Amino acid sequence: MMGWCCLDICRALTLLALLFPLWEWGCWGLNPNSGDLEKSPHSDPDPWEILNRHKRSWVWNQFFVLEEYTGNEPLYVGKLHSDVDKGDGKVKYVLSGEGATSIFTIDENTGDIHATKRLDREAQAYYTLQAQAVDRLTNLPVEPKSEFVVKVQDINDNEPKFLDGPYLAGVPEMSPLGTMVVQVAATDADDPTYGNSARVVYSIIHGQPYFSVEPKTGVIRTALPNMDRETRDQYVLVIQAKDMVGQMGGLSGTTSVTVTLTDVNDNPPRFTHKSYQYTVLESLPVQSVVARIKAADFDIGSNAEMDYRIMDGDGPGMFNITTDEDTQEGVIILLKPLDFETKSSFSLRIEVTNRNIDSDFLSLGPFSDTTSVKVTVEDVNEPPVFSSPLSKMVVSEDAKVGTSIGRVSAHDPDTSNSAIRYSIDRNTDLERFFNVDALSGVISTAKPLDREANSIHNLTIFAIESQDPTQIGKGIALITVQDINDNAPVFAIDYETLLCENAMPGQVIQTISAVDKDEPLSGHRFYFALAAPAAGNLNFTLRDNKDNTASILTKRGGFRRREQPVYHLPVLIVDSGSPALSSTNTLSVRVCDCDSDGVALSCGAVAYTATGLSTGALLAILGCIITLLVMVLLIVTMRRRRKEPLILEEERDIRENIVRYDDEGGGEEDTEAFDMVTLRNLNVIRDPSVRRDVTPDTPTFFHYPSGTRPSYKSLPDNVVFREFIWDRLKDADVDPSAPPYDSLQTYAFEGSGSVAESLSSLESLSTDSDQNYDYLSNWGPRFKKLADLYGNSDGTSVLS
């Protein structure tokens, strides 16, 4: 039979007190009558019970261990012992479950259980373990595995905490005594079912005598009546929560509660002065602010909102007062223009009233106040004022230059009554149709007027003070130009009149109307007739419809385009003005070929051709012409085309060497200074027998005795040139720096038969004989200067 042991008598007494109520449950799952561990009816059968079911010899209870043990040795929890254990060491105790081996250990020989770590009940309140006695040699159970609980016993190691702190609260000012402000709550993590470790009481540390707190509930209430926000609007309270029912040794925690007194309308508005004085200029524009006044109200928000009104005063309708919603000021606004000369001061009586009055505080009223406001008007130098801001005038369109139209008048409103000078704002009279007399203000015409160009002239007239030209008044002169009959009527539009060849006599071919730029008061009335040259024509007639229109009718039929494609009909139009004006307008009538419905198909002149060509024939002729043009262009292009070279372009290599020098040449015989176009042709068939590394035997056209080859000058021109070319060819063939391909060298040779011979000064110096230059005088006026210089007969040389 297995039992358990305690550390001391005190723990045993405690456990007995705790275990007594549980004994009725059957010793934590054991039937006290049978001693068997009770199983759930739905649990699986234990293999050990199937093999050998007998009365258990375990005796179990809960084990208890204090939390936060601080000793150096492992904490002894209890002892397990089985009746099977005879003390011979054959039985071994095994512990498993929560915290086995990590927190709890068991002596396998004695069954002593120890806790090796500090336990915290707030982290885990109990541990469920399984114990079993097994044979040391075979490790087979000698007792069935059974479960027991190690419960962590609470100590007061946690102070109360305000999880929702710090607190913010508000209470209306002037509240009665005991008004609830807010409720605070603290929690204690200790076991509320064991002792007083979690029983908390509240107290106020800071905030007296204004507020109090209920010890058990934590409800904060006002402790003084009629607290005034305007005196002090905020209080910071310190509330303490202490466990162990507030006894000595209990743990405590604190929090702060900020209490704000909310405003109520308990203060009426009051003006700081009984009267106010303000000064404004008489030039102050209408709707401008005259002054701002404000009544003092110590309340805030909606409780400080005020309304202002003008109770009475002189100058009714001159001022108005409104409330500035942002500043709660009374804004006095000017409604009518001020005039110092008429009235120089105004007195007003202003009342202010709270907008939101609390009936609970009417005894603190009245919630209104009054004050007086005096507005003084200062005189300013005002600009001249026109007697009429808008002057309407009328002038006839045919008024002569200098005709007086009307007069404007302005005066100085100040007491100085300065003289006025008038002028026209030329921005409103750019073409300068009018003038104004500077002294009298009489407006007259400066140019002829044309109503049709501008029927109304809107002039701005300046009135300028003579003493202070900066003071300028403005007035408007609206001049209307009256119409006269000075424009003749004309056709309303440019008519296009078409006449069918098959038109019948008396047929209306056109209805015409007229327009006139004039605008008579009685309206337009136009009269139509054919002009004298066409009055008796046999082709057309005109019918006046008496409604400012007229109809053109044919007198005959049988019109032919070939005979006359267009008729010009002069129409006379007369208006009803005084005097009446008229104009002659020409109506062009075109004769057209029409279908049976009278729709024009073609109009105008017709060529006299016996037969017409169809559209297909015309297209064929046009195609032939285009074909011929293309062929001509091809032939011209082919003729202008150059012959293709014998060598291909990609095989052609052109080289060019241009030598430039600045020294003076040697005359006609100096031909070795050029080495121009060099061409290459790789397709030239060369004679393989010719060697390029030896001097060729170059032939000559003349055979000379050995060693007696004459100079070039003693040979004919053609022979000289050929010999010169053969000599250059020989030089090129024997030149080791010459390229191994044929080259083309071009030389210019003017011959030796010049009448003037050589004029080179170098050649002149190369001879010792004197020369005669008298022949220069025979060469004409171009050589006269040379003849004067060199044509001396004394034989002296010009060159020294």
mmCIF file of C-alpha atoms in Angstrom, residues 696-702 709 712 718-733 747:
data_model
loop_
_atom_site.group_PDB
_atom_site.id
_atom_site.type_symbol
_atom_site.label_atom_id
_atom_site.label_comp_id
_atom_site.label_asym_id
_atom_site.label_seq_id
_atom_site.Cartn_x
_atom_site.Cartn_y
_atom_site.Cartn_z
ATOM 1 C CA PRO A 696 63.308 49.671 -122.369
ATOM 2 C CA ASP A 697 64.615 50.476 -125.753
ATOM 3 C CA THR A 698 62.375 53.414 -126.567
ATOM 4 C CA PRO A 699 62.126 54.163 -130.259
ATOM 5 C CA THR A 700 62.233 57.626 -131.791
ATOM 6 C CA PHE A 701 60.551 58.995 -134.846
ATOM 7 C CA PHE A 702 63.824 60.365 -136.244
ATOM 8 C CA ARG A 709 70.732 64.149 -130.963
ATOM 9 C CA TYR A 712 64.164 70.331 -128.622
ATOM 10 C CA ASN A 718 55.155 68.152 -133.520
ATOM 11 C CA VAL A 719 58.435 66.302 -133.399
ATOM 12 C CA VAL A 720 59.491 68.146 -130.250
ATOM 13 C CA PHE A 721 56.286 67.107 -128.483
ATOM 14 C CA ARG A 722 56.605 63.456 -129.495
ATOM 15 C CA GLU A 723 60.225 63.288 -128.446
ATOM 16 C CA PHE A 724 59.338 64.917 -125.151
ATOM 17 C CA ILE A 725 56.626 62.303 -124.508
ATOM 18 C CA TRP A 726 59.008 59.376 -125.282
ATOM 19 C CA ASP A 727 61.635 60.817 -122.961
ATOM 20 C CA ARG A 728 59.076 61.058 -120.137
ATOM 21 C CA LEU A 729 57.939 57.481 -120.763
ATOM 22 C CA LYS A 730 61.483 56.276 -120.544
ATOM 23 C CA ASP A 731 62.024 58.131 -117.282
ATOM 24 C CA ALA A 732 58.876 56.558 -115.838
ATOM 25 C CA ASP A 733 59.917 53.044 -116.845
ATOM 26 C CA TYR A 747 51.390 67.352 -120.301
#
